Amino acid sequence: MEDSVSLERNDTIAEIVLNRPGKHNALTPQMVKQIGSVCDEINNDPQIHVVIIRGAGERAFCAGSDIGALNDYEDFWAWRNRIDYITPLRNLRKPSIAAIKGWALGGGFEIALACDLRVASKTAVFAAPEVTLGWVGAGGAAQHLTRLLGYGQAMRLLLTGDRIGAEEAFRLGLMEWLVEPGEEVKQARAIAHTIASHSTVATQAVKAAVKSAMNGSLELGFQLENELMALYFAKAEQDKESVLFKGRKADSSPNQA
């Protein structure tokens, strides 16, 4: 169904599909609500280990918010208290991968930046054009771009609103994989299968540790990593299935309890 956000499942991998191809998957308020709902469903489903986000159709990942739909907000206060689509994506506990083709503009760019990993087709085009409309992006572009690219390149993209192609975006470090047109979803699925083959406790702990490193001090980061490993060790003893537990049993003498 068009003008919707769907959740597709393939074993332990979920795919969030932005489905409005006739409008380059530009987001309506209804689609924004659906993003929040599917993210809640993913976080609460232990069978889902990894998430892929992609756009329907052949022309775009997501062209951002539907500008015409902004008129649906009664006033600035209603907009301020809107349901935000970036926050649920950023708060996914499971590793997330953006499979990007065509336009990733404005809010669509911010969706890609909110993911943990990005795979882009050579057709991809990125931009934060809000400044050209007299706006500022409200979905974290300034925060994510500064951390990914550094101050100067973030300022270049945000102050000019210029579009950049996939080759330049890859060179700058905006994505982790650059693939031939039409291969982005296939590659994202291959990466997702690799990640999903690992312990969910480990992959979610890695995500939590790296996010802590981006936002906190070095000393607190060390402490968090130690605590996360301690939690894994506790789980290893509980389920008796992990490498740690099996290794300890193999090293134990017959006289040990």
Coordinates of N, CA and C in Angstrom, one line a residue:
M1 N 0.8 -1.2 0.0 CA 0.0 0.0 0.0 C 0.9 1.2 0.0
E2 N 0.6 2.2 -0.9 CA 1.3 3.4 -1.0 C 1.1 4.3 0.3
D3 N 1.9 5.3 0.4 CA 1.8 6.3 1.5 C 1.8 5.6 2.9
S4 N 2.7 4.7 3.0 CA 2.7 3.9 4.3 C 4.2 3.5 4.6
V5 N 4.4 3.0 5.8 CA 5.6 2.5 6.2 C 5.3 1.0 6.7
S6 N 6.0 0.1 6.0 CA 5.7 -1.3 6.3 C 6.9 -2.0 7.0
L7 N 6.7 -3.0 7.7 CA 7.7 -3.8 8.4 C 7.7 -5.2 7.8
E8 N 8.8 -5.6 7.1 CA 8.9 -6.9 6.5 C 9.9 -7.7 7.3
R9 N 9.6 -9.0 7.4 CA 10.5 -9.8 8.2 C 11.1 -11.0 7.3
N10 N 12.3 -11.3 7.6 CA 13.0 -12.4 7.0 C 13.8 -13.1 8.0
D11 N 13.2 -14.0 8.7 CA 13.9 -14.7 9.8 C 14.2 -13.7 10.9
T12 N 15.5 -13.4 11.2 CA 15.9 -12.5 12.3 C 16.2 -11.1 11.8
I13 N 15.9 -10.8 10.5 CA 16.2 -9.5 9.9 C 14.8 -8.9 9.6
A14 N 14.7 -7.6 10.0 CA 13.5 -6.8 9.7 C 13.9 -5.7 8.7
E15 N 12.9 -5.4 7.9 CA 13.1 -4.3 6.9 C 12.0 -3.3 7.0
I16 N 12.4 -2.0 7.3 CA 11.5 -0.9 7.4 C 11.4 -0.3 6.0
V17 N 10.3 -0.4 5.3 CA 10.2 0.1 3.9 C 9.3 1.4 3.9
L18 N 10.0 2.5 3.4 CA 9.3 3.7 3.2 C 8.6 3.6 1.9
N19 N 7.2 3.6 1.9 CA 6.5 3.2 0.7 C 5.6 4.4 0.2
R20 N 6.2 5.3 -0.5 CA 5.5 6.4 -1.2 C 6.3 6.7 -2.5
P21 N 6.6 5.8 -3.3 CA 7.5 6.0 -4.4 C 7.0 7.1 -5.4
G22 N 5.7 7.3 -5.5 CA 5.3 8.3 -6.4 C 5.7 9.7 -6.0
K23 N 6.1 9.9 -4.7 CA 6.5 11.2 -4.2 C 7.9 11.0 -3.6
H24 N 8.7 10.1 -4.2 CA 10.1 9.9 -3.8 C 10.2 9.5 -2.3
N25 N 9.2 8.9 -1.8 CA 9.1 8.4 -0.4 C 9.1 9.5 0.6
A26 N 8.7 10.7 0.2 CA 8.6 11.8 1.1 C 7.6 11.5 2.2
L27 N 7.9 11.9 3.4 CA 7.2 11.5 4.6 C 6.0 12.4 4.9
T28 N 4.8 11.7 5.2 CA 3.6 12.4 5.6 C 3.6 12.2 7.2
P29 N 2.7 13.0 7.8 CA 2.6 12.8 9.3 C 2.1 11.4 9.6
Q30 N 1.3 10.8 8.8 CA 0.8 9.4 9.0 C 2.0 8.4 9.0
M31 N 2.9 8.6 8.0 CA 4.1 7.8 7.9 C 5.0 7.9 9.0
V32 N 5.1 9.2 9.5 CA 6.0 9.4 10.7 C 5.5 8.6 11.9
K33 N 4.1 8.6 12.1 CA 3.6 7.8 13.2 C 3.9 6.3 13.0
Q34 N 3.8 5.9 11.8 CA 4.1 4.5 11.5 C 5.5 4.1 11.8
I35 N 6.5 5.0 11.5 CA 7.9 4.8 11.8 C 8.0 4.5 13.3
G36 N 7.4 5.4 14.1 CA 7.5 5.2 15.6 C 6.9 3.9 16.0
S37 N 5.8 3.4 15.4 CA 5.2 2.2 15.8 C 6.1 1.0 15.4
V38 N 6.6 1.0 14.2 CA 7.4 -0.2 13.8 C 8.7 -0.2 14.6
C39 N 9.3 0.9 15.0 CA 10.5 0.9 15.8 C 10.2 0.3 17.2
D40 N 9.0 0.7 17.7 CA 8.6 0.1 19.0 C 8.5 -1.5 18.9
E41 N 7.9 -1.9 17.8 CA 7.7 -3.3 17.5 C 9.0 -4.0 17.4
I42 N 10.0 -3.4 16.7 CA 11.3 -4.0 16.6 C 12.0 -4.1 17.9
N43 N 12.0 -3.1 18.7 CA 12.7 -3.1 20.0 C 12.1 -4.1 20.9
N44 N 10.8 -4.4 20.8 CA 10.1 -5.3 21.7 C 10.1 -6.7 21.2
D45 N 10.6 -7.0 20.1 CA 10.6 -8.4 19.5 C 12.0 -9.0 19.6
P46 N 12.2 -9.9 20.5 CA 13.5 -10.5 20.6 C 14.0 -11.4 19.4
Q47 N 13.0 -11.7 18.5 CA 13.4 -12.5 17.3 C 14.0 -11.6 16.2
I48 N 13.9 -10.3 16.3 CA 14.5 -9.4 15.4 C 15.9 -9.0 15.9
H49 N 16.9 -9.3 15.1 CA 18.3 -9.0 15.5 C 18.9 -7.8 14.8
V50 N 18.5 -7.5 13.5 CA 19.1 -6.5 12.7 C 18.0 -5.8 11.9
V51 N 18.1 -4.5 11.6 CA 17.1 -3.8 10.9 C 17.7 -3.1 9.6
I52 N 17.1 -3.3 8.5 CA 17.4 -2.6 7.3 C 16.3 -1.5 7.0
I53 N 16.7 -0.3 6.6 CA 15.8 0.7 6.2 C 16.0 1.0 4.7
R54 N 14.9 1.0 3.9 CA 15.0 1.2 2.5 C 13.8 1.9 2.0
G55 N 13.9 2.5 0.8 CA 12.8 3.2 0.2 C 12.2 2.3 -0.9
A56 N 10.9 2.4 -1.2 CA 10.3 1.6 -2.2 C 10.5 2.3 -3.6
G57 N 10.3 1.6 -4.6 CA 10.5 2.2 -6.0 C 12.0 2.2 -6.4
E58 N 12.3 2.8 -7.5 CA 13.6 2.8 -8.1 C 14.3 4.1 -8.0
R59 N 13.6 5.2 -7.6 CA 14.2 6.5 -7.8 C 14.7 7.2 -6.5
A60 N 14.3 6.7 -5.3 CA 14.7 7.5 -4.1 C 14.7 6.6 -2.9
F61 N 15.6 7.0 -2.0 CA 15.6 6.4 -0.6 C 14.5 7.2 0.1
C62 N 14.6 8.5 0.3 CA 13.6 9.3 0.9 C 14.0 10.8 0.6
A63 N 13.0 11.5 0.1 CA 13.2 12.9 -0.2 C 12.9 13.8 1.0
G64 N 12.8 13.3 2.2 CA 12.5 14.1 3.4 C 11.0 14.2 3.7
S65 N 10.7 15.2 4.4 CA 9.3 15.5 4.8 C 8.6 16.1 3.6
D66 N 7.3 15.7 3.4 CA 6.5 16.3 2.4 C 6.2 17.8 2.8
I67 N 6.8 18.7 2.1 CA 6.7 20.1 2.5 C 5.2 20.5 2.6
G68 N 4.4 20.0 1.6 CA 3.0 20.4 1.6 C 2.3 20.0 2.9
A69 N 2.8 18.8 3.5 CA 2.1 18.3 4.7 C 2.4 19.2 5.9
L70 N 3.4 20.1 5.8 CA 3.8 20.9 6.9 C 2.6 21.9 7.2
N71 N 1.8 22.2 6.3 CA 0.6 23.0 6.5 C -0.4 22.4 7.4
D72 N -0.3 21.1 7.6 CA -1.2 20.4 8.4 C -1.1 20.8 9.9
Y73 N 0.1 21.3 10.3 CA 0.3 21.7 11.7 C -0.4 23.0 11.9
E74 N -1.1 23.1 13.0 CA -1.9 24.3 13.3 C -1.0 25.5 13.6
D75 N 0.1 25.3 14.3 CA 1.0 26.4 14.6 C 2.4 25.9 14.9
F76 N 3.3 26.7 15.3 CA 4.7 26.3 15.6 C 4.7 25.4 16.8
W77 N 3.8 25.6 17.7 CA 3.8 24.7 18.9 C 3.4 23.3 18.6
A78 N 2.4 23.2 17.7 CA 2.0 21.9 17.3 C 3.1 21.2 16.5
W79 N 3.9 21.9 15.8 CA 5.0 21.3 15.1 C 6.1 20.9 16.1
R80 N 6.4 21.8 17.1 CA 7.4 21.5 18.1 C 7.1 20.2 18.8
N81 N 5.8 19.9 19.1 CA 5.4 18.7 19.8 C 4.9 17.6 18.9
R82 N 5.4 17.6 17.7 CA 5.0 16.6 16.7 C 5.7 15.3 17.1
I83 N 5.2 14.2 16.5 CA 5.9 12.9 16.7 C 7.1 13.0 15.7
D84 N 8.3 12.8 16.3 CA 9.6 12.9 15.5 C 9.9 11.5 15.0
Y85 N 10.3 11.4 13.7 CA 10.7 10.1 13.2 C 12.1 9.7 13.4
I86 N 13.0 10.7 13.6 CA 14.4 10.4 13.8 C 14.7 9.8 15.2
T87 N 14.0 10.3 16.2 CA 14.3 9.8 17.5 C 14.0 8.3 17.7
P88 N 12.9 7.7 17.2 CA 12.7 6.3 17.3 C 13.7 5.5 16.5
L89 N 14.2 6.0 15.4 CA 15.2 5.3 14.6 C 16.5 5.3 15.4
R90 N 16.8 6.5 15.9 CA 18.1 6.6 16.7 C 18.1 5.8 17.9
N91 N 16.9 5.5 18.5 CA 16.7 4.7 19.7 C 16.6 3.2 19.5
L92 N 16.7 2.8 18.2 CA 16.6 1.4 18.0 C 17.8 0.7 18.7
R93 N 17.5 -0.3 19.5 CA 18.6 -1.0 20.2 C 19.3 -2.0 19.3
K94 N 18.6 -2.5 18.2 CA 19.2 -3.4 17.3 C 20.1 -2.6 16.2
P95 N 21.2 -3.2 15.8 CA 21.9 -2.6 14.7 C 21.1 -2.3 13.5
S96 N 21.3 -1.1 12.9 CA 20.5 -0.7 11.8 C 21.3 -0.3 10.6
I97 N 20.8 -0.6 9.4 CA 21.5 -0.4 8.1 C 20.6 0.3 7.1
A98 N 21.1 1.4 6.6 CA 20.4 2.1 5.5 C 20.8 1.6 4.2
A99 N 19.9 1.2 3.3 CA 20.2 0.8 2.0 C 19.7 1.9 1.1
I100 N 20.6 2.7 0.5 CA 20.3 4.0 -0.1 C 20.5 3.9 -1.6
K101 N 19.4 4.4 -2.3 CA 19.5 4.6 -3.7 C 18.9 6.0 -4.1
G102 N 19.3 6.6 -5.1 CA 18.7 7.9 -5.5 C 18.7 8.9 -4.5
W103 N 17.7 9.7 -4.4 CA 17.7 10.9 -3.5 C 17.6 10.5 -2.0
A104 N 18.5 11.1 -1.2 CA 18.4 11.0 0.2 C 18.6 12.5 0.7
L105 N 17.5 13.2 0.7 CA 17.5 14.6 0.9 C 16.8 15.0 2.2
G106 N 17.3 16.1 2.8 CA 16.7 16.6 4.0 C 16.5 15.6 5.1
G107 N 15.2 15.3 5.4 CA 14.9 14.3 6.4 C 15.3 12.9 6.0
G108 N 15.3 12.7 4.7 CA 15.8 11.4 4.2 C 17.3 11.2 4.5
F109 N 18.0 12.2 4.3 CA 19.4 12.2 4.6 C 19.6 12.0 6.1
E110 N 18.8 12.6 6.9 CA 18.9 12.4 8.4 C 18.5 11.0 8.8
I111 N 17.6 10.4 8.1 CA 17.2 9.0 8.4 C 18.5 8.1 8.2
A112 N 19.1 8.3 7.0 CA 20.4 7.6 6.7 C 21.4 7.8 7.8
L113 N 21.6 9.1 8.2 CA 22.6 9.4 9.2 C 22.3 8.8 10.6
A114 N 21.0 8.6 10.9 CA 20.6 8.0 12.1 C 20.9 6.5 12.2
C115 N 21.1 5.9 11.1 CA 21.4 4.4 11.1 C 22.9 4.2 11.5
D116 N 23.2 3.0 11.9 CA 24.5 2.6 12.3 C 25.4 2.4 11.1
L117 N 24.9 1.9 10.1 CA 25.7 1.6 8.9 C 24.9 2.0 7.6
R118 N 25.7 2.4 6.6 CA 25.0 2.9 5.3 C 25.7 2.2 4.1
V119 N 24.8 1.6 3.3 CA 25.2 1.1 2.0 C 24.5 1.9 0.9
A120 N 25.3 2.4 0.0 CA 24.7 3.3 -1.0 C 25.0 2.9 -2.4
S121 N 24.0 3.0 -3.3 CA 24.2 2.8 -4.7 C 25.0 4.0 -5.3
K122 N 25.6 3.8 -6.4 CA 26.3 4.9 -7.1 C 25.3 5.9 -7.6
T123 N 24.0 5.6 -7.6 CA 23.0 6.6 -8.0 C 22.6 7.5 -6.9
A124 N 23.1 7.3 -5.6 CA 22.6 8.1 -4.5 C 23.1 9.5 -4.6
V125 N 22.2 10.4 -4.1 CA 22.5 11.8 -4.0 C 22.1 12.3 -2.6
F126 N 23.0 13.0 -2.0 CA 22.7 13.4 -0.6 C 22.7 15.0 -0.5
A127 N 21.9 15.5 0.4 CA 21.9 16.9 0.6 C 21.1 17.2 1.9
A128 N 21.5 18.3 2.5 CA 20.7 18.9 3.6 C 20.3 20.3 3.1
P129 N 19.2 20.4 2.4 CA 18.9 21.7 1.7 C 18.0 22.6 2.5
E130 N 17.9 22.3 3.8 CA 17.0 23.2 4.6 C 17.4 24.7 4.6
V131 N 18.7 24.9 4.6 CA 19.1 26.3 4.7 C 18.6 27.1 3.4
T132 N 18.5 26.4 2.3 CA 18.0 27.1 1.1 C 16.5 27.5 1.2
L133 N 15.8 26.9 2.2 CA 14.4 27.3 2.4 C 14.2 28.2 3.6
G134 N 15.4 28.6 4.2 CA 15.3 29.4 5.4 C 15.1 28.6 6.7
W135 N 15.3 27.3 6.6 CA 15.1 26.5 7.8 C 16.5 26.0 8.3
V136 N 16.4 25.2 9.4 CA 17.5 24.4 9.8 C 17.0 23.0 10.0
G137 N 17.8 22.0 9.7 CA 17.3 20.6 9.9 C 17.1 20.3 11.4
A138 N 16.0 19.6 11.6 CA 15.6 19.3 13.0 C 15.8 17.9 13.4
G139 N 16.4 17.1 12.5 CA 16.5 15.6 12.7 C 17.9 15.2 13.0
G140 N 18.8 16.1 13.4 CA 20.1 15.6 13.8 C 21.2 15.7 12.8
A141 N 21.0 16.4 11.7 CA 22.0 16.4 10.6 C 23.3 17.1 11.1
A142 N 23.1 18.2 11.9 CA 24.3 18.9 12.4 C 25.1 18.1 13.3
Q143 N 24.4 17.3 14.2 CA 25.0 16.5 15.2 C 25.8 15.3 14.5
H144 N 25.1 14.6 13.6 CA 25.6 13.4 13.0 C 26.8 13.8 12.0
L145 N 26.5 14.8 11.2 CA 27.5 15.2 10.2 C 28.8 15.6 10.9
T146 N 28.7 16.4 11.9 CA 29.9 16.9 12.6 C 30.7 15.7 13.2
R147 N 30.0 14.7 13.7 CA 30.7 13.5 14.2 C 31.3 12.7 13.2
L148 N 30.6 12.6 12.0 CA 31.1 11.7 10.9 C 32.2 12.3 10.1
L149 N 32.0 13.7 9.8 CA 32.9 14.3 8.9 C 33.9 15.3 9.4
G150 N 33.6 15.8 10.7 CA 34.3 16.9 11.2 C 33.6 18.3 10.9
Y151 N 34.1 19.3 11.6 CA 33.5 20.6 11.6 C 33.4 21.2 10.2
G152 N 34.5 21.2 9.4 CA 34.5 21.9 8.2 C 33.6 21.4 7.1
Q153 N 33.7 20.0 6.9 CA 32.8 19.4 5.9 C 31.3 19.5 6.3
A154 N 31.1 19.3 7.6 CA 29.7 19.5 8.1 C 29.1 20.9 7.8
M155 N 30.0 21.9 8.0 CA 29.5 23.3 7.8 C 29.4 23.5 6.3
R156 N 30.2 22.9 5.5 CA 30.1 23.0 4.0 C 28.7 22.5 3.5
L157 N 28.3 21.3 4.0 CA 27.1 20.8 3.5 C 25.9 21.5 4.1
L158 N 26.0 21.9 5.3 CA 24.8 22.5 6.0 C 24.6 24.0 5.6
L159 N 25.7 24.7 5.3 CA 25.6 26.1 5.0 C 25.3 26.3 3.5
T160 N 25.7 25.4 2.6 CA 25.5 25.6 1.2 C 24.2 24.9 0.8
G161 N 23.8 23.8 1.4 CA 22.7 23.0 1.0 C 23.0 22.2 -0.3
D162 N 24.3 22.2 -0.7 CA 24.7 21.6 -2.0 C 24.4 20.1 -1.9
R163 N 24.1 19.5 -3.1 CA 24.0 18.1 -3.3 C 25.3 17.5 -3.6
I164 N 25.6 16.3 -3.1 CA 26.8 15.6 -3.4 C 26.4 14.2 -3.9
G165 N 27.2 13.7 -4.8 CA 27.0 12.3 -5.3 C 27.5 11.3 -4.4
A166 N 27.2 10.0 -4.8 CA 27.6 8.9 -4.0 C 29.2 8.7 -3.9
E167 N 29.9 9.0 -5.0 CA 31.3 8.9 -5.0 C 32.0 9.8 -3.9
E168 N 31.5 11.1 -4.0 CA 32.1 12.0 -3.0 C 31.7 11.7 -1.6
A169 N 30.4 11.3 -1.4 CA 29.9 10.9 -0.1 C 30.7 9.8 0.5
F170 N 31.1 8.8 -0.3 CA 31.9 7.7 0.1 C 33.3 8.1 0.5
R171 N 33.9 9.0 -0.3 CA 35.2 9.5 -0.1 C 35.2 10.3 1.2
L172 N 34.2 11.0 1.5 CA 34.1 11.8 2.8 C 33.9 10.9 4.0
G173 N 33.4 9.7 3.8 CA 33.1 8.9 5.0 C 31.7 8.8 5.4
L174 N 30.8 9.3 4.5 CA 29.3 9.3 4.9 C 28.7 7.9 4.8
M175 N 29.4 6.9 4.2 CA 28.8 5.6 4.1 C 30.0 4.6 4.2
E176 N 29.6 3.4 4.4 CA 30.6 2.3 4.6 C 30.8 1.5 3.4
W177 N 29.8 1.4 2.6 CA 29.9 0.6 1.3 C 29.3 1.4 0.2
L178 N 29.9 1.3 -1.0 CA 29.4 1.9 -2.2 C 29.3 0.8 -3.2
V179 N 28.1 0.6 -3.8 CA 27.9 -0.5 -4.7 C 27.3 -0.1 -6.0
E180 N 27.3 -1.0 -6.9 CA 26.7 -0.7 -8.2 C 25.2 -0.5 -8.1
P181 N 24.6 0.3 -9.0 CA 23.1 0.5 -9.0 C 22.3 -0.8 -8.9
G182 N 21.4 -0.8 -8.0 CA 20.5 -2.0 -7.8 C 21.1 -3.0 -6.9
E183 N 22.3 -2.8 -6.4 CA 22.9 -3.8 -5.5 C 22.8 -3.4 -4.0
E184 N 22.3 -2.3 -3.7 CA 22.3 -1.8 -2.3 C 21.5 -2.6 -1.3
V185 N 20.4 -3.1 -1.7 CA 19.6 -3.9 -0.8 C 20.2 -5.3 -0.6
K186 N 20.7 -5.9 -1.7 CA 21.4 -7.2 -1.6 C 22.6 -7.1 -0.7
Q187 N 23.4 -6.0 -0.8 CA 24.5 -5.9 0.0 C 24.1 -5.7 1.5
A188 N 23.1 -4.8 1.7 CA 22.6 -4.6 3.1 C 22.1 -5.9 3.7
R189 N 21.5 -6.7 2.9 CA 21.0 -8.0 3.5 C 22.2 -8.9 3.8
A190 N 23.2 -8.9 3.0 CA 24.4 -9.8 3.3 C 25.0 -9.3 4.6
I191 N 25.2 -8.0 4.8 CA 25.8 -7.5 6.0 C 24.9 -7.8 7.2
A192 N 23.6 -7.7 7.0 CA 22.6 -7.9 8.1 C 22.7 -9.4 8.5
H193 N 22.8 -10.3 7.6 CA 23.0 -11.7 7.9 C 24.2 -12.0 8.7
T194 N 25.3 -11.3 8.3 CA 26.5 -11.5 9.1 C 26.4 -11.1 10.6
I195 N 25.8 -9.9 10.7 CA 25.6 -9.3 12.1 C 24.6 -10.2 12.8
A196 N 23.5 -10.7 12.2 CA 22.5 -11.5 12.8 C 23.0 -12.8 13.3
S197 N 24.1 -13.3 12.7 CA 24.7 -14.6 13.1 C 25.4 -14.5 14.4
H198 N 25.7 -13.3 14.9 CA 26.3 -13.1 16.2 C 25.3 -13.0 17.3
S199 N 25.8 -13.1 18.5 CA 25.0 -13.0 19.7 C 24.3 -11.6 19.8
T200 N 23.0 -11.6 20.0 CA 22.2 -10.4 20.1 C 22.7 -9.5 21.3
V201 N 23.1 -10.2 22.3 CA 23.6 -9.5 23.5 C 24.9 -8.8 23.1
A202 N 25.8 -9.4 22.3 CA 27.0 -8.8 21.9 C 26.8 -7.7 21.0
T203 N 25.9 -7.9 19.9 CA 25.8 -6.8 18.9 C 25.1 -5.6 19.5
Q204 N 24.1 -5.8 20.4 CA 23.5 -4.6 21.0 C 24.4 -3.9 22.0
A205 N 25.3 -4.7 22.7 CA 26.3 -4.1 23.6 C 27.3 -3.3 22.8
V206 N 27.7 -3.8 21.7 CA 28.6 -3.1 20.8 C 28.0 -1.7 20.4
K207 N 26.7 -1.8 20.0 CA 26.1 -0.5 19.6 C 26.0 0.5 20.8
A208 N 25.6 0.0 22.0 CA 25.6 0.8 23.2 C 26.9 1.4 23.5
A209 N 28.0 0.6 23.4 CA 29.3 1.1 23.7 C 29.8 2.1 22.7
V210 N 29.6 1.9 21.5 CA 30.0 2.9 20.5 C 29.2 4.2 20.6
K211 N 27.9 4.1 20.8 CA 27.2 5.3 21.0 C 27.6 6.1 22.3
S212 N 28.0 5.4 23.3 CA 28.6 6.0 24.5 C 29.9 6.7 24.2
A213 N 30.7 6.1 23.3 CA 32.0 6.7 22.9 C 31.7 8.0 22.2
M214 N 30.6 8.1 21.4 CA 30.3 9.3 20.7 C 29.8 10.4 21.6
N215 N 29.3 10.1 22.7 CA 28.6 11.1 23.5 C 29.2 11.3 24.9
G216 N 30.1 10.5 25.3 CA 30.6 10.7 26.7 C 32.1 10.7 26.8
S217 N 32.6 10.7 28.0 CA 34.0 10.8 28.2 C 34.7 9.5 28.0
L218 N 36.0 9.5 27.8 CA 36.8 8.2 27.6 C 36.7 7.3 28.8
E219 N 36.8 7.9 30.0 CA 36.8 7.1 31.2 C 35.5 6.4 31.4
L220 N 34.4 7.2 31.2 CA 33.0 6.5 31.3 C 32.8 5.5 30.3
G221 N 33.4 5.7 29.1 CA 33.3 4.7 28.1 C 34.0 3.4 28.5
F222 N 35.2 3.5 29.0 CA 35.9 2.3 29.5 C 35.0 1.5 30.6
Q223 N 34.4 2.3 31.5 CA 33.6 1.7 32.5 C 32.4 1.0 31.9
L224 N 31.8 1.6 30.9 CA 30.6 1.0 30.3 C 30.9 -0.3 29.6
E225 N 32.0 -0.3 28.9 CA 32.4 -1.5 28.2 C 32.7 -2.7 29.2
N226 N 33.3 -2.3 30.3 CA 33.5 -3.4 31.3 C 32.2 -3.9 31.9
E227 N 31.3 -3.0 32.1 CA 30.0 -3.4 32.7 C 29.2 -4.3 31.6
L228 N 29.3 -3.9 30.4 CA 28.6 -4.7 29.3 C 29.2 -6.1 29.2
M229 N 30.5 -6.2 29.3 CA 31.1 -7.5 29.3 C 30.7 -8.3 30.5
A230 N 30.6 -7.7 31.6 CA 30.2 -8.4 32.8 C 28.8 -8.9 32.7
L231 N 27.9 -8.2 32.0 CA 26.6 -8.6 31.8 C 26.6 -9.8 30.9
Y232 N 27.4 -9.8 29.8 CA 27.5 -10.9 28.9 C 28.0 -12.2 29.7
F233 N 29.0 -12.0 30.6 CA 29.5 -13.1 31.3 C 28.4 -13.7 32.2
A234 N 27.6 -12.8 32.8 CA 26.5 -13.3 33.6 C 25.5 -14.2 32.7
K235 N 25.2 -13.7 31.5 CA 24.3 -14.4 30.6 C 24.9 -15.7 30.2
A236 N 26.3 -15.7 30.0 CA 27.0 -16.9 29.6 C 26.8 -18.1 30.6
E237 N 26.9 -17.7 31.9 CA 26.7 -18.7 33.0 C 25.2 -19.1 33.0
Q238 N 24.3 -18.2 32.7 CA 22.9 -18.5 32.8 C 22.5 -19.5 31.7
D239 N 22.9 -19.2 30.4 CA 22.4 -20.0 29.3 C 23.2 -21.2 29.0
K240 N 24.5 -21.2 29.6 CA 25.4 -22.3 29.4 C 25.7 -22.7 27.9
E241 N 25.5 -21.7 27.1 CA 25.7 -22.0 25.6 C 26.8 -21.2 25.0
S242 N 27.4 -20.2 25.7 CA 28.3 -19.3 25.1 C 29.7 -19.9 25.1
V243 N 30.6 -19.3 24.3 CA 32.0 -19.7 24.2 C 32.6 -19.5 25.6
L244 N 32.3 -18.4 26.3 CA 32.9 -18.2 27.6 C 32.6 -19.3 28.5
F245 N 31.4 -19.7 28.6 CA 31.0 -20.8 29.5 C 31.6 -22.1 29.2
K246 N 31.6 -22.5 27.9 CA 32.1 -23.7 27.4 C 33.6 -23.8 27.7
G247 N 34.3 -22.6 27.5 CA 35.7 -22.6 27.7 C 36.1 -22.8 29.1
R248 N 35.3 -22.2 30.0 CA 35.6 -22.3 31.5 C 35.4 -23.8 31.9
K249 N 34.3 -24.4 31.3 CA 34.0 -25.8 31.7 C 35.2 -26.7 31.2
A250 N 35.7 -26.4 30.0 CA 36.8 -27.3 29.5 C 38.1 -27.1 30.3
D251 N 38.3 -26.0 30.9 CA 39.5 -25.7 31.7 C 39.4 -26.2 33.1
S252 N 38.2 -26.5 33.5 CA 37.9 -26.9 34.9 C 38.4 -28.3 35.2
S253 N 39.0 -28.5 36.4 CA 39.4 -29.8 36.8 C 38.2 -30.6 37.3
P254 N 38.2 -31.9 37.4 CA 37.1 -32.7 37.9 C 36.7 -32.4 39.4
N255 N 37.7 -31.9 40.1 CA 37.4 -31.6 41.5 C 36.8 -30.2 41.8
Q256 N 36.7 -29.5 40.7 CA 36.1 -28.1 40.9 C 34.6 -28.2 40.9
A257 N 33.9 -27.4 41.7 CA 32.4 -27.4 41.7 C 31.9 -26.8 40.5

